[in-house]
XYZ file of N, CA and C in Angstrom:
387
model
N -68.343 48.599 16.452
C -68.104 50.635 16.417
C -69.550 50.769 16.580
N -69.881 51.364 17.397
C -71.268 52.698 17.151
C -71.074 53.217 15.438
N -72.818 53.447 15.198
C -72.020 54.870 14.074
C -71.605 56.108 14.537
N -72.608 56.678 15.957
C -71.613 57.524 17.025
C -70.255 57.214 16.779
N -69.439 56.477 17.131
C -67.719 56.385 17.138
C -67.202 56.383 16.209
N -68.123 55.427 14.778
C -67.017 55.770 13.521
C -68.013 56.971 12.594
N -68.433 57.624 13.159
C -68.498 59.275 12.957
C -67.545 60.299 13.160
N -66.839 59.665 14.634
C -66.029 60.809 15.107
C -65.025 59.954 14.609
N -64.741 59.048 14.135
C -63.164 58.500 13.191
C -63.388 59.476 11.840
N -64.903 59.466 11.597
C -64.632 59.473 10.315
C -64.894 61.351 10.118
N -64.899 62.042 10.659
C -64.389 63.244 11.017
C -63.285 63.466 11.389
N -62.647 63.196 11.765
C -61.027 63.429 11.622
C -60.523 63.145 11.262
N -60.917 62.765 10.609
C -60.006 62.396 8.384
C -60.690 62.777 7.811
N -61.051 64.092 7.330
C -62.156 64.554 6.478
C -61.165 65.583 5.692
N -60.943 66.501 7.072
C -59.267 67.197 6.273
C -58.217 67.006 6.075
N -57.298 67.302 5.002
C -56.094 66.765 4.793
C -55.165 66.799 5.281
N -54.472 65.964 6.459
C -53.518 66.655 6.751
C -52.636 67.279 6.944
N -52.277 67.307 5.573
C -51.307 68.977 4.850
C -51.569 69.812 4.837
N -52.840 69.981 3.918
C -53.635 70.957 3.159
C -54.740 71.335 3.935
N -55.126 70.715 4.734
C -56.220 71.299 5.737
C -57.715 70.962 4.213
N -56.961 71.087 3.394
C -58.699 71.403 2.407
C -59.420 69.630 3.252
N -60.484 69.807 2.944
C -61.769 68.829 3.131
C -61.983 67.797 1.644
N -61.284 66.935 1.908
C -61.058 65.823 1.323
C -62.945 65.042 0.813
N -63.149 65.164 -0.459
C -64.253 64.798 -1.012
C -64.774 64.006 -0.680
N -64.283 62.725 -0.890
C -64.891 61.635 -0.975
C -64.518 60.906 1.209
N -64.075 60.879 1.525
C -64.671 61.176 3.049
C -65.660 61.953 3.567
N -65.484 63.616 2.882
C -66.426 63.972 3.816
C -68.202 63.480 3.089
N -67.769 63.172 1.655
C -69.392 62.245 0.812
C -69.498 60.725 2.363
N -68.787 60.464 2.520
C -68.629 58.795 3.895
C -69.460 59.599 4.677
N -68.753 60.186 5.893
C -69.571 61.037 6.301
C -71.003 61.177 6.736
N -71.001 62.012 5.086
C -72.980 62.121 5.038
C -73.735 60.999 4.703
N -72.978 59.954 3.572
C -74.718 58.560 3.796
C -73.887 57.818 5.730
N -72.935 58.148 6.418
C -73.002 57.042 7.369
C -74.550 58.411 7.990
N -74.408 59.370 7.578
C -76.021 60.260 8.283
C -77.043 59.681 8.094
N -76.784 59.596 7.100
C -78.260 58.560 5.819
C -78.792 57.686 6.821
N -76.940 57.003 7.459
C -77.841 56.155 8.199
C -78.376 55.900 9.236
N -78.546 56.590 10.171
C -79.267 57.309 11.696
C -80.290 58.047 11.358
N -80.591 58.894 9.669
C -81.858 59.471 9.531
C -82.437 58.010 8.952
N -82.259 56.351 8.712
C -83.099 55.198 8.750
C -83.723 55.457 9.447
N -83.056 55.494 10.752
C -84.183 55.226 12.511
C -84.719 56.260 13.164
N -85.478 57.188 11.866
C -86.090 57.951 12.082
C -87.517 58.293 11.423
N -86.779 56.825 10.758
C -89.046 56.224 10.221
C -89.207 57.080 8.872
N -90.427 55.989 8.774
C -90.841 57.214 6.858
C -91.381 58.443 7.119
N -90.731 58.586 7.874
C -91.416 60.367 7.669
C -90.462 61.408 6.852
N -88.657 61.095 7.289
C -87.595 61.364 7.018
C -87.462 60.651 5.365
N -88.407 59.664 4.702
C -87.956 58.722 3.286
C -87.338 60.182 2.553
N -88.395 61.397 3.043
C -88.260 61.810 1.130
C -86.670 62.986 2.050
N -86.126 63.007 2.595
C -85.046 63.723 2.873
C -83.526 62.830 2.744
N -84.155 61.756 3.516
C -83.220 60.528 3.413
C -82.358 61.424 1.434
N -83.916 60.994 0.407
C -83.983 60.605 -1.025
C -83.116 62.012 -1.254
N -84.033 63.189 -1.276
C -82.934 64.409 -1.526
C -81.618 64.591 -0.778
N -81.154 64.486 0.248
C -78.794 64.539 0.599
C -79.152 63.236 -0.030
N -79.908 62.020 0.244
C -79.164 60.615 -0.427
C -78.581 61.688 -1.753
N -79.635 62.635 -2.918
C -79.415 62.359 -4.461
C -78.271 63.722 -4.193
N -77.848 64.660 -3.784
C -77.707 65.119 -3.157
C -75.330 64.811 -3.065
N -75.152 64.018 -2.260
C -74.467 63.050 -2.016
C -74.242 62.492 -3.102
N -74.901 62.007 -4.358
C -75.087 60.693 -5.323
C -73.965 61.793 -6.794
N -74.898 63.731 -6.583
C -73.836 63.654 -7.326
C -72.966 64.400 -6.806
N -72.393 64.995 -6.422
C -71.223 65.388 -5.862
C -70.216 64.322 -6.116
N -71.293 62.513 -5.165
C -69.577 61.340 -5.947
C -69.579 61.785 -7.364
N -70.484 61.635 -8.111
C -70.385 61.812 -9.518
C -69.649 62.813 -10.191
N -69.834 63.778 -9.909
C -68.932 64.605 -10.510
C -67.189 64.000 -9.417
N -66.775 64.007 -8.992
C -65.997 63.690 -7.789
C -65.508 62.010 -9.148
N -65.892 61.664 -9.496
C -65.320 60.738 -10.113
C -64.847 60.569 -11.088
N -65.396 62.019 -11.686
C -64.650 62.557 -13.316
C -63.695 63.126 -13.382
N -62.542 63.736 -12.040
C -61.301 63.307 -12.165
C -60.742 63.379 -10.313
N -60.591 62.463 -10.561
C -59.725 61.603 -9.104
C -59.011 62.509 -8.023
N -57.998 62.767 -8.919
C -57.057 63.221 -9.114
C -57.004 64.106 -8.419
N -57.969 64.944 -9.084
C -58.129 66.961 -8.692
C -59.235 67.192 -7.516
N -60.597 65.817 -7.342
C -61.615 66.883 -7.162
C -61.543 65.707 -5.588
N -60.646 64.065 -5.722
C -60.776 64.303 -4.367
C -60.012 64.117 -2.522
N -59.248 65.253 -3.503
C -58.067 66.028 -2.318
C -59.154 67.280 -2.167
N -59.985 67.398 -2.427
C -60.132 69.323 -2.572
C -61.955 69.239 -2.833
N -63.412 68.713 -1.595
C -64.409 68.891 -2.741
C -64.750 70.588 -3.002
N -63.932 72.029 -3.075
C -64.353 72.688 -3.331
C -63.504 72.908 -5.423
N -62.594 71.970 -5.207
C -62.230 72.160 -6.658
C -63.226 72.204 -6.851
N -64.224 71.075 -7.432
C -65.121 70.903 -7.981
C -67.120 72.005 -8.285
N -66.533 72.313 -7.403
C -66.731 73.719 -6.865
C -66.053 75.064 -8.530
N -64.949 75.561 -7.968
C -64.016 75.978 -9.461
C -64.925 75.639 -9.921
N -63.898 75.145 -10.731
C -64.361 73.782 -11.581
C -65.844 74.156 -12.394
N -67.033 74.284 -11.602
C -68.479 74.385 -12.382
C -68.482 75.804 -12.677
N -67.653 76.485 -11.452
C -67.707 78.442 -11.965
C -67.069 78.717 -12.895
N -66.109 77.643 -13.233
C -64.800 78.436 -14.386
C -65.353 78.345 -15.694
N -66.999 76.958 -15.673
C -67.257 77.101 -16.814
C -68.237 76.997 -16.772
N -68.753 77.538 -16.563
C -70.255 78.427 -16.216
C -71.587 77.886 -15.234
N -71.328 76.122 -15.022
C -72.938 76.250 -14.546
C -72.562 75.739 -13.392
N -73.172 76.448 -12.571
C -72.401 76.109 -11.037
C -73.692 76.713 -10.553
N -74.796 77.027 -11.473
C -75.653 77.921 -11.482
C -76.954 77.225 -11.606
N -76.729 76.475 -12.763
C -77.207 75.517 -12.576
C -77.825 74.394 -11.776
N -79.665 73.860 -12.042
C -80.408 73.010 -11.068
C -79.652 71.868 -10.555
N -78.721 71.828 -11.432
C -78.910 69.924 -11.318
C -76.745 70.347 -10.876
N -76.232 71.296 -10.785
C -74.786 71.768 -10.252
C -74.731 70.758 -8.481
N -73.406 70.710 -9.414
C -72.893 69.884 -7.652
C -72.398 70.840 -6.745
N -72.592 71.644 -7.541
C -72.324 72.746 -6.440
C -73.718 72.881 -5.384
N -74.279 73.390 -6.316
C -76.260 72.959 -5.253
C -76.297 71.862 -4.920
N -75.662 70.866 -5.002
C -75.678 69.982 -4.193
C -74.728 70.213 -3.482
N -73.593 70.726 -3.352
C -72.549 70.593 -2.330
C -73.423 72.214 -1.278
N -73.996 73.100 -2.048
C -75.337 73.679 -0.945
C -75.789 73.669 -0.033
N -76.582 72.820 -0.563
C -77.603 71.973 0.258
C -77.523 70.704 1.333
N -76.105 70.094 1.183
C -75.954 69.450 1.827
C -75.228 70.289 2.726
N -75.009 71.822 2.791
C -74.280 72.293 3.735
C -76.235 72.718 5.054
N -77.028 73.492 4.171
C -77.757 73.870 4.406
C -78.697 72.338 5.603
N -78.750 71.424 5.277
C -79.005 70.240 6.089
C -78.293 70.252 7.211
N -77.336 70.476 6.668
C -76.562 70.205 8.359
C -76.179 71.230 9.435
N -76.411 72.536 8.888
C -76.950 73.410 9.672
C -78.316 73.407 9.926
N -79.559 72.639 9.218
C -80.370 72.487 9.425
C -80.190 71.412 11.490
N -79.671 70.781 10.831
C -79.699 69.715 11.721
C -78.501 70.307 13.486
N -78.179 71.127 12.842
C -77.163 71.728 13.913
C -78.327 72.276 14.881
N -78.763 72.731 14.083
C -79.992 73.602 14.571
C -80.716 73.127 16.157
N -81.497 71.756 15.504
C -82.207 70.833 16.040
C -81.467 71.019 17.053
N -80.435 69.572 16.815
C -79.160 69.821 18.106
C -79.859 70.613 18.598
N -79.299 71.821 19.111
C -79.034 72.665 19.724
C -80.959 72.976 19.679
N -82.259 73.201 19.717
C -82.892 72.823 20.291
C -82.821 72.404 21.085
N -83.061 71.439 21.088
C -83.142 69.433 22.217
C -81.970 69.800 23.117
N -80.951 70.036 22.832
C -79.939 70.487 24.263
C -80.928 71.820 24.844
N -81.502 72.158 24.241
C -81.674 73.979 24.949
C -82.960 73.385 25.537
N -84.110 72.511 25.215
C -85.615 72.451 25.345
C -85.349 70.868 26.851
N -84.597 70.202 27.450
C -84.224 69.319 27.096
C -83.204 70.420 29.560
N -82.186 71.115 28.961
C -82.136 71.675 30.406
C -83.509 72.659 30.707
N -84.455 73.024 29.583
C -85.433 73.532 30.691
C -86.464 72.371 31.256
N -86.510 71.095 31.258
C -87.417 70.635 31.830
C -86.910 69.758 32.854
N -88.031 69.988 33.788
C -86.999 69.429 34.878
C -87.271 67.888 35.076
N -86.461 67.618 36.321
C -85.783 65.630 36.024
C -87.167 65.169 35.820
N -87.907 65.651 36.625
C -89.342 64.608 36.889
C -89.907 64.551 35.228
N -89.740 65.523 34.497
C -90.990 65.885 33.555
C -90.699 65.064 32.537
N -89.792 63.783 31.945
C -88.730 63.346 31.424
C -88.942 62.055 31.550
N -90.344 61.467 30.945
C -89.886 60.096 30.580
C -88.589 59.444 30.275
N -88.724 58.088 31.317
C -87.007 57.777 31.183
C -87.740 55.861 30.860
N -86.394 55.777 29.328
C -87.678 54.637 27.888
C -86.691 53.099 28.789
């Protein structure tokens, strides 16, 4: 199974069938899979991989503290941190989730930009590999 096929399969299972909520461990599995793809981009992306991997690990550690509550809904971690007054901390899982969301949105931007640029190029301008 290719990385793409595995990702598509995992993405189809991230939302809970009964509640529609984002399941923490499945979401983090998708993020880890994306990191495997980043590995193929070379050493220039090692800082990105380290940063994103740290945020994934932070959320995984939080999820492990109360698996019955947190695995069913990633936002339960955020809710509990907000109630405890720790969400604003630079080391909070809330911040980790925010940075993961920003990273995913940035990837969406670059994907859309790449598609737009490739559609602008004349077919003869692109070298085949």
